[in-house]
Every structure is written in C-alpha cells, then in structure tokens.
XYZ file of C-alpha atoms in Angstrom:
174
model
C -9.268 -11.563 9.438
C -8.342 -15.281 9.687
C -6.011 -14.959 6.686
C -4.124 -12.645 9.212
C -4.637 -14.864 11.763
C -3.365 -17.596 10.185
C -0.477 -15.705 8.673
C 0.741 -14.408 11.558
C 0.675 -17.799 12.948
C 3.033 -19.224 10.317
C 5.361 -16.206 11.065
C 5.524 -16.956 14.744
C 5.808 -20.025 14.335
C 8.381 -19.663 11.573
C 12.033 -21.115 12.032
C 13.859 -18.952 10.017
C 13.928 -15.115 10.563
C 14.151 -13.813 6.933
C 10.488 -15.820 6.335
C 9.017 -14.379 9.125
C 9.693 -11.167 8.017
C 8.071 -11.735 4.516
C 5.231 -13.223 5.527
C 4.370 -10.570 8.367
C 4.859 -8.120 5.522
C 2.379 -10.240 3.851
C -0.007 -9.906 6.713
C 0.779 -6.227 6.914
C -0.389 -5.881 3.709
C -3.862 -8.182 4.388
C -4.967 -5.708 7.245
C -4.030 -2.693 4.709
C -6.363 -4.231 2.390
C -9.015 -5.165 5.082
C -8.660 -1.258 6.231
C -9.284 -0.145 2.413
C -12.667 -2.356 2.180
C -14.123 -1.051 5.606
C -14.085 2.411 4.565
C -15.481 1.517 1.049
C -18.311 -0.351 3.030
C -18.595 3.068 5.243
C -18.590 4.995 1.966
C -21.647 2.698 0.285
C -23.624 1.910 3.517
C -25.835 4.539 2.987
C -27.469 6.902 -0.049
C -26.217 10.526 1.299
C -23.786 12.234 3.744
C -22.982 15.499 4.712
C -19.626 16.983 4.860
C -19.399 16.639 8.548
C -19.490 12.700 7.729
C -16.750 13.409 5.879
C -14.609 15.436 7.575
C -15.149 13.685 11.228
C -14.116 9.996 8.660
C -10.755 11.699 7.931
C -10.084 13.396 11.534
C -10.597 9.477 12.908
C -8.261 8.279 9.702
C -5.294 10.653 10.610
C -6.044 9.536 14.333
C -4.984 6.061 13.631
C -2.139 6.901 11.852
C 1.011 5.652 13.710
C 4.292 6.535 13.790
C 4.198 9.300 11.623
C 5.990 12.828 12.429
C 3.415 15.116 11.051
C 0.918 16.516 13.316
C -2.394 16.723 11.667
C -5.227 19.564 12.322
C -8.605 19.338 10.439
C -10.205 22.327 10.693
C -14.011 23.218 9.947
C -15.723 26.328 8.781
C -19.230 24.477 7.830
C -22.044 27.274 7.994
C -24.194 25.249 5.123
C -23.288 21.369 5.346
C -24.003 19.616 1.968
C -25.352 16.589 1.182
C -22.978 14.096 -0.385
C -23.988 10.650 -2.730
C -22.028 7.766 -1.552
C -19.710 8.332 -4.764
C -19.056 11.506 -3.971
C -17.894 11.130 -0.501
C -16.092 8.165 -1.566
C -14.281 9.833 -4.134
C -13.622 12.483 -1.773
C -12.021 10.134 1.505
C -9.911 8.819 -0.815
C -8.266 11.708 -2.647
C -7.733 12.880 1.469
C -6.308 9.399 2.130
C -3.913 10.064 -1.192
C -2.946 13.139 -0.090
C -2.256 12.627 3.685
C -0.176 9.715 2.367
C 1.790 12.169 0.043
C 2.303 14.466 3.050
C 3.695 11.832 5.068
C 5.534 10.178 2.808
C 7.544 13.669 0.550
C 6.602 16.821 2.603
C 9.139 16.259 5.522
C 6.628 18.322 7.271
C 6.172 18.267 10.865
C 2.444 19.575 10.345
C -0.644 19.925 8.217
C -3.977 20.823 8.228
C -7.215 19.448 6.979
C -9.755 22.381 6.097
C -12.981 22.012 5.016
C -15.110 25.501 4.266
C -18.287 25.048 3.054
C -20.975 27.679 2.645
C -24.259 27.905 0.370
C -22.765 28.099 -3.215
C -19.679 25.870 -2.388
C -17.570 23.395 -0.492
C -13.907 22.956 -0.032
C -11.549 20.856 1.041
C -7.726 21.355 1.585
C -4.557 19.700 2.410
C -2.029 21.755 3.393
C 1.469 21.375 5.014
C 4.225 23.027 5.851
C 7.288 21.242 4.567
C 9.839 21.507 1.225
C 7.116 22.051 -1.138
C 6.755 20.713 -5.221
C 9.618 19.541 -7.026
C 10.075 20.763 -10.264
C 8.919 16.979 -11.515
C 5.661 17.331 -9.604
C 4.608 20.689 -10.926
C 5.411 18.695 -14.684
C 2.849 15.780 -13.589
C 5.904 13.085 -14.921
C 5.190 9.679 -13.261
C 3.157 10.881 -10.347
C -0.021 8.032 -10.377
C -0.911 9.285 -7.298
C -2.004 12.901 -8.224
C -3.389 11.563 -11.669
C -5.682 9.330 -9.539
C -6.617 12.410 -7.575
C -6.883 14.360 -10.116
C -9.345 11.640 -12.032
C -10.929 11.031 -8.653
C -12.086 14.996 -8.497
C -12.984 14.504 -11.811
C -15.497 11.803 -11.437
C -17.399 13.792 -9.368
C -17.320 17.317 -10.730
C -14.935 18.971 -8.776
C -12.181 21.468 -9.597
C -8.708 20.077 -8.501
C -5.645 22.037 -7.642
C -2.250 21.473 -6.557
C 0.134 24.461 -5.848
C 3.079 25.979 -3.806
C 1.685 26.943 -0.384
C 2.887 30.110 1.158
C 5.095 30.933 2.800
C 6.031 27.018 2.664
C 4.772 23.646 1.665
C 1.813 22.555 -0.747
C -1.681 22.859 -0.758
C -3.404 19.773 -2.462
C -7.539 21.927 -2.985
C-alpha cells in the first residue's frame, strides 16, 4: 500500500505526461499484485471450506470487476456442499479468475455464467459464455499458458478439466 502511495505521488507530481503514465501503470500493476496476495491469504487463512466459500469468493470477484461488457451470473445448485482444503479451493479461485479473464478478454461475449452443481458423489464448476467460441489454435493447445495453467491447476488437485464448444454458442471452460 505505501509503494502505491508513494507511486502515485511521483505520478502526480510528475512534470512530464509520458512518465506519469508509466509509472501509474506501475502502480496499476502494485494494487494487481496486492489484489493477488489478499485472496491467497483468504485461500490459506483457514484448514477447510465449503463450496459456498467458494462460489460467494468468485460472485464478490466478478462484482469488482470494472469496466468490463460481460454480464456475469453465478448460479448455484448445492444440495450436498463439500468440504474444500485450502489448496483445493485455492486451486479452484484461481482457475475461475483464469477463466473469467479469458472470457473478458477473447469471448466478445456480452454474458456468462458461473455454475456450480454439487451433489453427494460430485461437484462442478463451469464457465460458460455466450460469445465466438474456440479458435481452431485453442482447441490445438499451441501457446495458450493460460489453459495449461488451468489445466495443471485442476490437476493438482484431482479434478477432471474440460474445455469445449458451448451450444448453441460460446465455450464452456468445466
């Protein structure tokens, strides 16, 4: 926080235009960073959670998103809720924060929706949107760190992951 301060200090107090600009980018980036750490502290502050931890952690995440066009929906159908470690759930936030980020940044969708359905054999959790779909260089896995990560995330932790054409438009991220 007071390397933000103090950076956006310099860039108000900055003579020349094209600095201030960098170093507010700078401090753009700092409160990123500071954002990333809180919910890693959220994710480790205790031994278990439940899926409703989870999924109330992302409906307050795509609150706080500004500026975006997509309207987000999270939608629950919990009739068992599970108990979660604190690897598990953080695993979990952040393959939703990777793929809310995806949906924002390729779908051109102007909506998605978060499910969550969770019974007493399983749990599952889905990002779906309604915009252009997969490119044919996403469905080959070329270059795309961001769905390896996921994909390594989910496997961390056990989970099946799945990425695939949703119908009748967009992609589903399961």
């Amino acid at each position: 926080t007071n390397i933000t301060y103090k950076l956006d200090l310099a860039a108000h107090q900055s003579g020349n235009v094209e600095e201030a600009q960098k170093i507010e980018n700078i401090s753009g980036e700092t409160r990123d960073t500071m954002k990333l750490l809180r919910d890693t502290i959220w994710a480790l502050q205790k031994d278990e959670f439940t899926i409703q931890d989870l999924a109330r952690k992302l409906q307050i995440y795509v609150q706080r998103l500004e500026g975006i066009a997509v309207q987000f929906k999270v939608k629950t159908a919990i009739e068992e809720d599970w108990k979660l470690s604190s690897k598990e759930v953080l695993h979990l936030f952040r393959i939703g924060q990777e793929a809310i980020q995806n949906i924002i940044k390729h779908a051109e969708a102007t909506e998605a929706t978060i499910s969550f359905k969770v019974d007493e054999k399983s749990y599952e959790l889905q990002f779906i949107d309604h915009g252009k779909g997969l490119s044919a260089s996403v469905k080959e896995g070329a270059g795309h760190y961001g769905l390896k990560n996921m994909r390594f995330r989910a496997n961390e932790i056990g989970a099946d992951f799945a990425i695939a054409k949703h119908v009748p438009q967009g992609t589903c991220v399961r």
